[in-house]
PDB file of C-alpha atoms in Angstrom:
ATOM      1  CA  MET A   1    -120.799 189.511  45.267  1.00  0.00           C
ATOM      2  CA  MET A   2    -118.257 190.071  47.992  1.00  0.00           C
ATOM      3  CA  ASN A   3    -115.060 190.105  45.998  1.00  0.00           C
ATOM      4  CA  LYS A   4    -112.316 192.666  45.368  1.00  0.00           C
ATOM      5  CA  ARG A   5    -114.658 195.068  43.549  1.00  0.00           C
ATOM      6  CA  THR A   6    -117.200 195.033  46.397  1.00  0.00           C
ATOM      7  CA  LEU A   7    -114.520 195.526  49.029  1.00  0.00           C
ATOM      8  CA  THR A   8    -113.122 198.461  47.068  1.00  0.00           C
ATOM      9  CA  LYS A   9    -116.549 200.125  47.033  1.00  0.00           C
ATOM     10  CA  THR A  10    -116.912 199.538  50.764  1.00  0.00           C
ATOM     11  CA  ILE A  11    -113.525 201.073  51.552  1.00  0.00           C
ATOM     12  CA  PHE A  12    -114.412 204.072  49.374  1.00  0.00           C
ATOM     13  CA  LEU A  13    -117.489 204.698  51.530  1.00  0.00           C
ATOM     14  CA  ILE A  14    -115.497 204.846  54.763  1.00  0.00           C
ATOM     15  CA  VAL A  15    -112.087 206.132  53.663  1.00  0.00           C
ATOM     16  CA  THR A  16    -113.012 209.573  55.036  1.00  0.00           C
ATOM     17  CA  LEU A  17    -112.701 208.037  58.495  1.00  0.00           C
ATOM     18  CA  LEU A  18    -108.959 208.261  57.845  1.00  0.00           C
ATOM     19  CA  PHE A  19    -107.336 204.957  58.789  1.00  0.00           C
ATOM     20  CA  VAL A  20    -107.573 201.447  57.396  1.00  0.00           C
ATOM     21  CA  SER A  21    -105.827 198.408  58.856  1.00  0.00           C
ATOM     22  CA  GLY A  22    -105.986 194.677  58.213  1.00  0.00           C
ATOM     23  CA  CYS A  23    -104.862 191.477  59.906  1.00  0.00           C
ATOM     24  CA  LYS A  24    -103.367 188.433  58.243  1.00  0.00           C
ATOM     25  CA  GLU A  25    -103.007 186.068  61.182  1.00  0.00           C
ATOM     26  CA  ALA A  26    -104.612 187.867  64.102  1.00  0.00           C
ATOM     27  CA  ILE A  27    -105.370 184.610  65.835  1.00  0.00           C
ATOM     28  CA  THR A  28    -103.266 183.966  68.926  1.00  0.00           C
ATOM     29  CA  GLU A  29    -101.321 180.906  67.899  1.00  0.00           C
ATOM     30  CA  PRO A  30    -100.615 178.154  70.444  1.00  0.00           C
ATOM     31  CA  PRO A  31     -97.420 176.170  69.938  1.00  0.00           C
ATOM     32  CA  ALA A  32     -97.740 174.471  66.592  1.00  0.00           C
ATOM     33  CA  VAL A  33     -99.180 170.953  66.816  1.00  0.00           C
ATOM     34  CA  GLU A  34     -98.738 169.123  63.545  1.00  0.00           C
ATOM     35  CA  ASP A  35    -101.905 167.394  62.403  1.00  0.00           C
ATOM     36  CA  LYS A  36    -101.025 164.336  60.323  1.00  0.00           C
ATOM     37  CA  ARG A  37    -104.508 164.240  58.813  1.00  0.00           C
ATOM     38  CA  ASN A  38    -104.816 165.776  55.365  1.00  0.00           C
ATOM     39  CA  PHE A  39    -107.993 167.850  55.065  1.00  0.00           C
ATOM     40  CA  PHE A  40    -106.734 169.918  52.141  1.00  0.00           C
ATOM     41  CA  PRO A  41    -105.185 167.699  49.444  1.00  0.00           C
ATOM     42  CA  ASN A  42    -102.960 169.954  47.372  1.00  0.00           C
ATOM     43  CA  THR A  43    -100.860 167.741  45.130  1.00  0.00           C
ATOM     44  CA  ASP A  44    -100.158 169.496  41.865  1.00  0.00           C
ATOM     45  CA  GLY A  45    -102.435 168.113  39.172  1.00  0.00           C
ATOM     46  CA  SER A  46    -105.326 167.393  41.539  1.00  0.00           C
ATOM     47  CA  TYR A  47    -108.809 168.292  40.388  1.00  0.00           C
ATOM     48  CA  PHE A  48    -112.221 168.491  42.042  1.00  0.00           C
ATOM     49  CA  PHE A  49    -115.641 168.588  40.352  1.00  0.00           C
ATOM     50  CA  TYR A  50    -118.710 170.039  42.101  1.00  0.00           C
ATOM     51  CA  ASN A  51    -122.356 170.039  41.116  1.00  0.00           C
ATOM     52  CA  VAL A  52    -123.746 173.530  41.679  1.00  0.00           C
ATOM     53  CA  ALA A  53    -127.278 174.761  42.348  1.00  0.00           C
ATOM     54  CA  VAL A  54    -128.283 178.396  42.907  1.00  0.00           C
ATOM     55  CA  PHE A  55    -131.490 179.369  44.715  1.00  0.00           C
ATOM     56  CA  ASP A  56    -133.409 182.568  45.350  1.00  0.00           C
ATOM     57  CA  SER A  57    -136.722 183.122  47.124  1.00  0.00           C
ATOM     58  CA  THR A  58    -138.593 181.482  44.251  1.00  0.00           C
ATOM     59  CA  GLY A  59    -136.545 178.276  44.255  1.00  0.00           C
ATOM     60  CA  GLN A  60    -133.719 176.990  42.092  1.00  0.00           C
ATOM     61  CA  ILE A  61    -132.781 179.435  39.328  1.00  0.00           C
ATOM     62  CA  GLN A  62    -129.458 178.102  38.047  1.00  0.00           C
ATOM     63  CA  SER A  63    -127.530 174.844  37.916  1.00  0.00           C
ATOM     64  CA  GLY A  64    -124.164 173.774  36.634  1.00  0.00           C
ATOM     65  CA  THR A  65    -120.688 172.689  37.685  1.00  0.00           C
ATOM     66  CA  ARG A  66    -117.544 174.115  39.237  1.00  0.00           C
ATOM     67  CA  LYS A  67    -114.252 172.458  38.311  1.00  0.00           C
ATOM     68  CA  SER A  68    -111.114 173.239  40.311  1.00  0.00           C
ATOM     69  CA  TYR A  69    -107.625 172.315  39.140  1.00  0.00           C
ATOM     70  CA  LEU A  70    -104.367 172.715  41.069  1.00  0.00           C
ATOM     71  CA  GLN A  71    -101.769 173.601  38.492  1.00  0.00           C
ATOM     72  CA  GLY A  72     -98.374 175.193  39.053  1.00  0.00           C
ATOM     73  CA  GLU A  73     -97.077 177.865  41.377  1.00  0.00           C
ATOM     74  CA  ALA A  74     -96.871 181.659  41.491  1.00  0.00           C
ATOM     75  CA  ASN A  75     -94.918 184.127  43.626  1.00  0.00           C
ATOM     76  CA  LEU A  76     -97.080 186.991  44.875  1.00  0.00           C
ATOM     77  CA  GLN A  77     -95.817 189.616  47.294  1.00  0.00           C
ATOM     78  CA  GLN A  78     -92.646 187.496  47.645  1.00  0.00           C
ATOM     79  CA  THR A  79     -94.744 184.549  48.866  1.00  0.00           C
ATOM     80  CA  PRO A  80     -95.064 181.237  46.967  1.00  0.00           C
ATOM     81  CA  TYR A  81     -98.616 180.076  46.262  1.00  0.00           C
ATOM     82  CA  GLN A  82    -100.225 177.176  44.445  1.00  0.00           C
ATOM     83  CA  VAL A  83    -102.417 178.154  41.506  1.00  0.00           C
ATOM     84  CA  ARG A  84    -105.997 176.963  41.424  1.00  0.00           C
ATOM     85  CA  ILE A  85    -107.978 177.326  38.205  1.00  0.00           C
ATOM     86  CA  ASP A  86    -111.753 177.424  38.673  1.00  0.00           C
ATOM     87  CA  SER A  87    -114.181 176.902  35.811  1.00  0.00           C
ATOM     88  CA  LEU A  88    -117.758 177.726  36.747  1.00  0.00           C
ATOM     89  CA  GLU A  89    -120.513 176.866  34.284  1.00  0.00           C
ATOM     90  CA  LEU A  90    -124.042 177.998  35.148  1.00  0.00           C
ATOM     91  CA  ASN A  91    -126.922 177.645  32.708  1.00  0.00           C
ATOM     92  CA  GLY A  92    -124.443 177.335  29.847  1.00  0.00           C
ATOM     93  CA  ASN A  93    -122.376 180.408  30.762  1.00  0.00           C
ATOM     94  CA  LEU A  94    -118.679 179.784  31.513  1.00  0.00           C
ATOM     95  CA  ASP A  95    -116.585 181.831  33.967  1.00  0.00           C
ATOM     96  CA  VAL A  96    -112.893 180.966  34.462  1.00  0.00           C
ATOM     97  CA  SER A  97    -110.672 182.491  37.150  1.00  0.00           C
ATOM     98  CA  ASN A  98    -107.446 181.847  39.044  1.00  0.00           C
ATOM     99  CA  SER A  99    -106.940 181.913  42.798  1.00  0.00           C
ATOM    100  CA  TYR A 100    -103.860 181.323  44.916  1.00  0.00           C
ATOM    101  CA  PHE A 101    -103.394 179.221  48.069  1.00  0.00           C
ATOM    102  CA  ARG A 102    -100.633 178.195  50.410  1.00  0.00           C
ATOM    103  CA  LYS A 103    -100.815 175.429  52.984  1.00  0.00           C
ATOM    104  CA  SER A 104     -98.875 175.261  56.252  1.00  0.00           C
ATOM    105  CA  THR A 105     -98.909 172.909  59.230  1.00  0.00           C
ATOM    106  CA  ASN A 106    -101.498 175.086  60.951  1.00  0.00           C
ATOM    107  CA  GLY A 107    -103.777 176.273  58.199  1.00  0.00           C
ATOM    108  CA  VAL A 108    -104.601 177.194  54.626  1.00  0.00           C
ATOM    109  CA  PHE A 109    -104.214 180.786  53.453  1.00  0.00           C
ATOM    110  CA  ALA A 110    -105.362 182.411  50.233  1.00  0.00           C
ATOM    111  CA  TYR A 111    -104.105 185.479  48.397  1.00  0.00           C
ATOM    112  CA  PHE A 112    -106.396 188.502  48.184  1.00  0.00           C
ATOM    113  CA  ASP A 113    -105.523 191.211  45.669  1.00  0.00           C
ATOM    114  CA  THR A 114    -105.766 194.605  47.397  1.00  0.00           C
ATOM    115  CA  THR A 115    -104.573 196.672  44.420  1.00  0.00           C
ATOM    116  CA  GLY A 116    -107.988 198.220  43.808  1.00  0.00           C
ATOM    117  CA  VAL A 117    -108.414 199.053  47.483  1.00  0.00           C
ATOM    118  CA  ALA A 118    -105.084 200.862  47.660  1.00  0.00           C
ATOM    119  CA  ALA A 119    -105.855 202.827  44.513  1.00  0.00           C
ATOM    120  CA  ILE A 120    -108.852 204.644  46.019  1.00  0.00           C
ATOM    121  CA  VAL A 121    -107.018 205.763  49.183  1.00  0.00           C
ATOM    122  CA  PRO A 122    -105.728 209.355  48.951  1.00  0.00           C
ATOM    123  CA  ASP A 123    -101.947 209.764  48.727  1.00  0.00           C
ATOM    124  CA  SER A 124    -101.888 211.523  52.101  1.00  0.00           C
ATOM    125  CA  LEU A 125    -103.361 208.430  53.766  1.00  0.00           C
ATOM    126  CA  ARG A 126    -101.865 205.628  51.671  1.00  0.00           C
ATOM    127  CA  SER A 127     -98.899 205.160  54.004  1.00  0.00           C
ATOM    128  CA  LEU A 128    -101.411 204.221  56.712  1.00  0.00           C
ATOM    129  CA  LEU A 129    -102.896 201.392  54.640  1.00  0.00           C
ATOM    130  CA  THR A 130    -101.999 198.032  56.188  1.00  0.00           C
ATOM    131  CA  ILE A 131    -104.820 195.912  54.792  1.00  0.00           C
ATOM    132  CA  SER A 132    -103.873 192.254  54.483  1.00  0.00           C
ATOM    133  CA  ASN A 133    -103.381 190.491  51.171  1.00  0.00           C
ATOM    134  CA  GLU A 134    -104.340 187.107  52.633  1.00  0.00           C
ATOM    135  CA  TYR A 135    -107.305 185.481  54.266  1.00  0.00           C
ATOM    136  CA  ARG A 136    -107.213 182.337  56.390  1.00  0.00           C
ATOM    137  CA  LEU A 137    -109.543 179.699  54.979  1.00  0.00           C
ATOM    138  CA  LEU A 138    -108.705 176.870  57.404  1.00  0.00           C
ATOM    139  CA  TYR A 139    -107.094 176.470  60.807  1.00  0.00           C
ATOM    140  CA  PHE A 140    -105.359 173.234  61.816  1.00  0.00           C
ATOM    141  CA  PRO A 141    -105.795 171.077  63.823  1.00  0.00           C
ATOM    142  CA  PHE A 142    -109.590 170.869  63.717  1.00  0.00           C
ATOM    143  CA  SER A 143    -111.523 170.579  66.947  1.00  0.00           C
ATOM    144  CA  ILE A 144    -115.129 171.281  67.867  1.00  0.00           C
ATOM    145  CA  ASN A 145    -115.690 174.963  68.763  1.00  0.00           C
ATOM    146  CA  GLN A 146    -112.303 175.986  67.305  1.00  0.00           C
ATOM    147  CA  THR A 147    -112.627 179.583  66.080  1.00  0.00           C
ATOM    148  CA  TRP A 148    -110.362 181.769  63.997  1.00  0.00           C
ATOM    149  CA  PRO A 149    -110.443 185.126  62.195  1.00  0.00           C
ATOM    150  CA  VAL A 150    -110.621 184.608  58.454  1.00  0.00           C
ATOM    151  CA  TYR A 151    -110.285 188.213  57.308  1.00  0.00           C
ATOM    152  CA  ASN A 152    -110.645 191.630  58.863  1.00  0.00           C
ATOM    153  CA  VAL A 153    -110.421 195.240  57.726  1.00  0.00           C
ATOM    154  CA  SER A 154    -110.874 197.891  60.383  1.00  0.00           C
ATOM    155  CA  ILE A 155    -110.590 201.625  60.951  1.00  0.00           C
ATOM    156  CA  ASP A 156    -108.617 202.620  64.044  1.00  0.00           C
ATOM    157  CA  LEU A 157    -109.933 205.923  65.358  1.00  0.00           C
ATOM    158  CA  GLY A 158    -107.603 205.955  68.337  1.00  0.00           C
ATOM    159  CA  VAL A 159    -110.246 205.541  71.033  1.00  0.00           C
ATOM    160  CA  SER A 160    -112.256 202.983  69.083  1.00  0.00           C
ATOM    161  CA  ARG A 161    -112.070 200.633  66.149  1.00  0.00           C
ATOM    162  CA  ILE A 162    -114.662 200.041  63.464  1.00  0.00           C
ATOM    163  CA  ASP A 163    -114.668 196.735  61.615  1.00  0.00           C
ATOM    164  CA  VAL A 164    -115.424 197.434  57.975  1.00  0.00           C
ATOM    165  CA  VAL A 165    -115.160 193.807  56.900  1.00  0.00           C
ATOM    166  CA  LYS A 166    -115.099 190.950  59.379  1.00  0.00           C
ATOM    167  CA  ILE A 167    -115.103 187.272  58.463  1.00  0.00           C
ATOM    168  CA  SER A 168    -114.798 184.598  61.132  1.00  0.00           C
ATOM    169  CA  ALA A 169    -115.060 180.819  61.266  1.00  0.00           C
ATOM    170  CA  VAL A 170    -115.992 178.176  63.838  1.00  0.00           C
ATOM    171  CA  VAL A 171    -116.019 174.380  63.698  1.00  0.00           C
ATOM    172  CA  ILE A 172    -119.547 173.563  64.833  1.00  0.00           C
ATOM    173  CA  GLU A 173    -119.802 169.779  64.610  1.00  0.00           C
ATOM    174  CA  LYS A 174    -118.226 166.474  63.595  1.00  0.00           C
ATOM    175  CA  ASP A 175    -120.258 163.874  61.747  1.00  0.00           C
ATOM    176  CA  SER A 176    -119.901 161.116  59.161  1.00  0.00           C
ATOM    177  CA  ILE A 177    -121.060 161.018  55.563  1.00  0.00           C
ATOM    178  CA  THR A 178    -121.197 158.415  52.829  1.00  0.00           C
ATOM    179  CA  ILE A 179    -119.523 159.478  49.596  1.00  0.00           C
ATOM    180  CA  THR A 180    -120.361 157.622  46.403  1.00  0.00           C
ATOM    181  CA  PHE A 181    -118.226 157.909  43.257  1.00  0.00           C
ATOM    182  CA  ARG A 182    -118.560 155.529  40.290  1.00  0.00           C
ATOM    183  CA  SER A 183    -120.728 153.074  42.287  1.00  0.00           C
ATOM    184  CA  THR A 184    -118.140 152.929  45.100  1.00  0.00           C
ATOM    185  CA  SER A 185    -119.264 154.145  48.521  1.00  0.00           C
ATOM    186  CA  ILE A 186    -117.053 155.078  51.457  1.00  0.00           C
ATOM    187  CA  THR A 187    -117.996 156.517  54.844  1.00  0.00           C
ATOM    188  CA  LYS A 188    -115.871 159.394  56.097  1.00  0.00           C
ATOM    189  CA  GLU A 189    -115.691 161.630  59.117  1.00  0.00           C
ATOM    190  CA  VAL A 190    -116.412 165.259  58.304  1.00  0.00           C
ATOM    191  CA  PHE A 191    -116.083 168.529  60.160  1.00  0.00           C
ATOM    192  CA  LYS A 192    -118.702 171.208  59.564  1.00  0.00           C
ATOM    193  CA  ILE A 193    -117.417 174.784  59.537  1.00  0.00           C
ATOM    194  CA  GLN A 194    -119.560 177.908  59.812  1.00  0.00           C
ATOM    195  CA  TYR A 195    -118.287 181.104  58.179  1.00  0.00           C
ATOM    196  CA  ASP A 196    -119.820 184.498  59.052  1.00  0.00           C
ATOM    197  CA  MET A 197    -119.199 187.793  57.300  1.00  0.00           C
ATOM    198  CA  THR A 198    -120.270 191.297  58.326  1.00  0.00           C
ATOM    199  CA  ILE A 199    -119.537 194.317  56.128  1.00  0.00           C
ATOM    200  CA  ILE A 200    -120.316 198.006  56.574  1.00  0.00           C
ATOM    201  CA  THR A 201    -122.271 199.203  53.555  1.00  0.00           C
ATOM    202  CA  GLY A 202    -122.712 202.930  54.305  1.00  0.00           C
ATOM    203  CA  LEU A 203    -121.306 205.931  56.132  1.00  0.00           C
ATOM    204  CA  ASP A 204    -124.080 205.548  58.711  1.00  0.00           C
ATOM    205  CA  LEU A 205    -122.409 202.210  59.634  1.00  0.00           C
ATOM    206  CA  THR A 206    -125.303 200.105  58.375  1.00  0.00           C
ATOM    207  CA  THR A 207    -124.193 196.507  57.914  1.00  0.00           C
ATOM    208  CA  GLU A 208    -124.999 193.397  55.940  1.00  0.00           C
ATOM    209  CA  THR A 209    -124.343 189.877  57.189  1.00  0.00           C
ATOM    210  CA  PHE A 210    -123.706 186.683  55.238  1.00  0.00           C
ATOM    211  CA  LYS A 211    -123.271 183.061  56.258  1.00  0.00           C
ATOM    212  CA  ALA A 212    -121.927 179.870  54.678  1.00  0.00           C
ATOM    213  CA  PHE A 213    -121.205 176.315  55.782  1.00  0.00           C
ATOM    214  CA  ALA A 214    -118.489 173.946  54.605  1.00  0.00           C
ATOM    215  CA  TRP A 215    -118.145 170.204  55.129  1.00  0.00           C
ATOM    216  CA  ILE A 216    -114.573 168.928  54.947  1.00  0.00           C
ATOM    217  CA  ALA A 217    -113.268 165.349  55.005  1.00  0.00           C
ATOM    218  CA  GLU A 218    -109.833 163.823  55.477  1.00  0.00           C
ATOM    219  CA  ASP A 219    -108.023 162.975  52.215  1.00  0.00           C
ATOM    220  CA  THR A 220    -110.958 164.484  50.305  1.00  0.00           C
ATOM    221  CA  GLY A 221    -111.008 168.165  51.186  1.00  0.00           C
ATOM    222  CA  PHE A 222    -114.148 170.233  50.810  1.00  0.00           C
ATOM    223  CA  TYR A 223    -117.056 167.866  50.209  1.00  0.00           C
ATOM    224  CA  LYS A 224    -119.836 170.439  50.267  1.00  0.00           C
ATOM    225  CA  TRP A 225    -120.491 174.183  50.484  1.00  0.00           C
ATOM    226  CA  GLU A 226    -123.822 175.830  51.208  1.00  0.00           C
ATOM    227  CA  GLY A 227    -124.437 179.496  51.877  1.00  0.00           C
ATOM    228  CA  ASP A 228    -124.825 183.067  50.714  1.00  0.00           C
ATOM    229  CA  ALA A 229    -123.423 183.799  47.272  1.00  0.00           C
ATOM    230  CA  GLU A 230    -121.570 186.898  48.494  1.00  0.00           C
ATOM    231  CA  LEU A 231    -119.421 184.853  50.865  1.00  0.00           C
ATOM    232  CA  LEU A 232    -118.675 182.060  48.410  1.00  0.00           C
ATOM    233  CA  SER A 233    -117.765 184.643  45.776  1.00  0.00           C
ATOM    234  CA  PHE A 234    -115.250 186.131  48.237  1.00  0.00           C
ATOM    235  CA  PHE A 235    -113.610 182.728  48.738  1.00  0.00           C
ATOM    236  CA  TRP A 236    -113.408 181.898  45.043  1.00  0.00           C
ATOM    237  CA  GLY A 237    -112.029 185.241  43.921  1.00  0.00           C
ATOM    238  CA  ASN A 238    -113.448 186.588  40.692  1.00  0.00           C
ATOM    239  CA  ILE A 239    -116.148 183.928  40.368  1.00  0.00           C
ATOM    240  CA  ALA A 240    -119.446 185.804  40.501  1.00  0.00           C
ATOM    241  CA  TYR A 241    -122.530 184.080  41.836  1.00  0.00           C
ATOM    242  CA  PRO A 242    -125.733 186.172  41.590  1.00  0.00           C
ATOM    243  CA  GLU A 243    -126.135 188.519  44.549  1.00  0.00           C
ATOM    244  CA  GLY A 244    -128.829 187.685  47.074  1.00  0.00           C
ATOM    245  CA  THR A 245    -128.850 183.970  46.267  1.00  0.00           C
ATOM    246  CA  VAL A 246    -127.960 180.800  48.159  1.00  0.00           C
ATOM    247  CA  VAL A 247    -125.441 178.457  46.556  1.00  0.00           C
ATOM    248  CA  VAL A 248    -124.996 174.720  47.096  1.00  0.00           C
ATOM    249  CA  GLU A 249    -121.848 173.023  45.805  1.00  0.00           C
ATOM    250  CA  GLN A 250    -121.402 169.264  46.292  1.00  0.00           C
ATOM    251  CA  LEU A 251    -118.415 167.178  45.273  1.00  0.00           C
ATOM    252  CA  SER A 252    -119.213 164.877  42.359  1.00  0.00           C
ATOM    253  CA  GLY A 253    -115.742 163.615  41.500  1.00  0.00           C
ATOM    254  CA  SER A 254    -112.040 164.186  42.120  1.00  0.00           C
ATOM    255  CA  ASN A 255    -108.581 162.933  41.304  1.00  0.00           C
ATOM    256  CA  ILE A 256    -105.659 163.370  43.697  1.00  0.00           C
ATOM    257  CA  PRO A 257    -102.377 161.995  42.285  1.00  0.00           C
TER     258      PRO A 257
END
């Protein structure tokens, strides 16, 4: 899984290259244009239920549910975040974790705990550590072909830069879907987002790549996720999907006060 533990191991492999830097909002921002549409409902007390299926090369190997609740606030690094509690149940095994989000007029950002990363950097180099403690999940307003950097960790060697972790996103299409809850069907416009992650896995600069897709609807939020477990595990924090699998999550119910 690509979560804090995996990132820490990756940084340990390349820390001998001397310099680590991160970017929180590296995107070049145009003047803010407020989008009145609500693609990320975040009223406190909201909850979202997803049916989950996990596949490997042999077919489906696990099934279950992920339940997300927005409950309360927390201040991290002097920044206020909403608390999201995720309960993932797969084949009868329950995994509960917290993650932290903040929403602005031009995007949704999530907290990423870099404590473990900082701990493995030698004291002589720690002052050079500028890795970000946020990733950018969404960029507003949506438009086809809109791209943005989600998360990046790089090593600046002076004459060159090596990306250790690079996650990017692009809105690839707009479509419509029919959502059915409790025998009620509604048709909604959705944007499909492609997320790509590349990480360096060795001192010889070998890399691994991962991909995931998200479908997001106005006043509903994320309707569906499908992609590599490593990337979804990064987004959901300490939730651990089996490595090397493909995960499908589809909204089965929600309540937004």
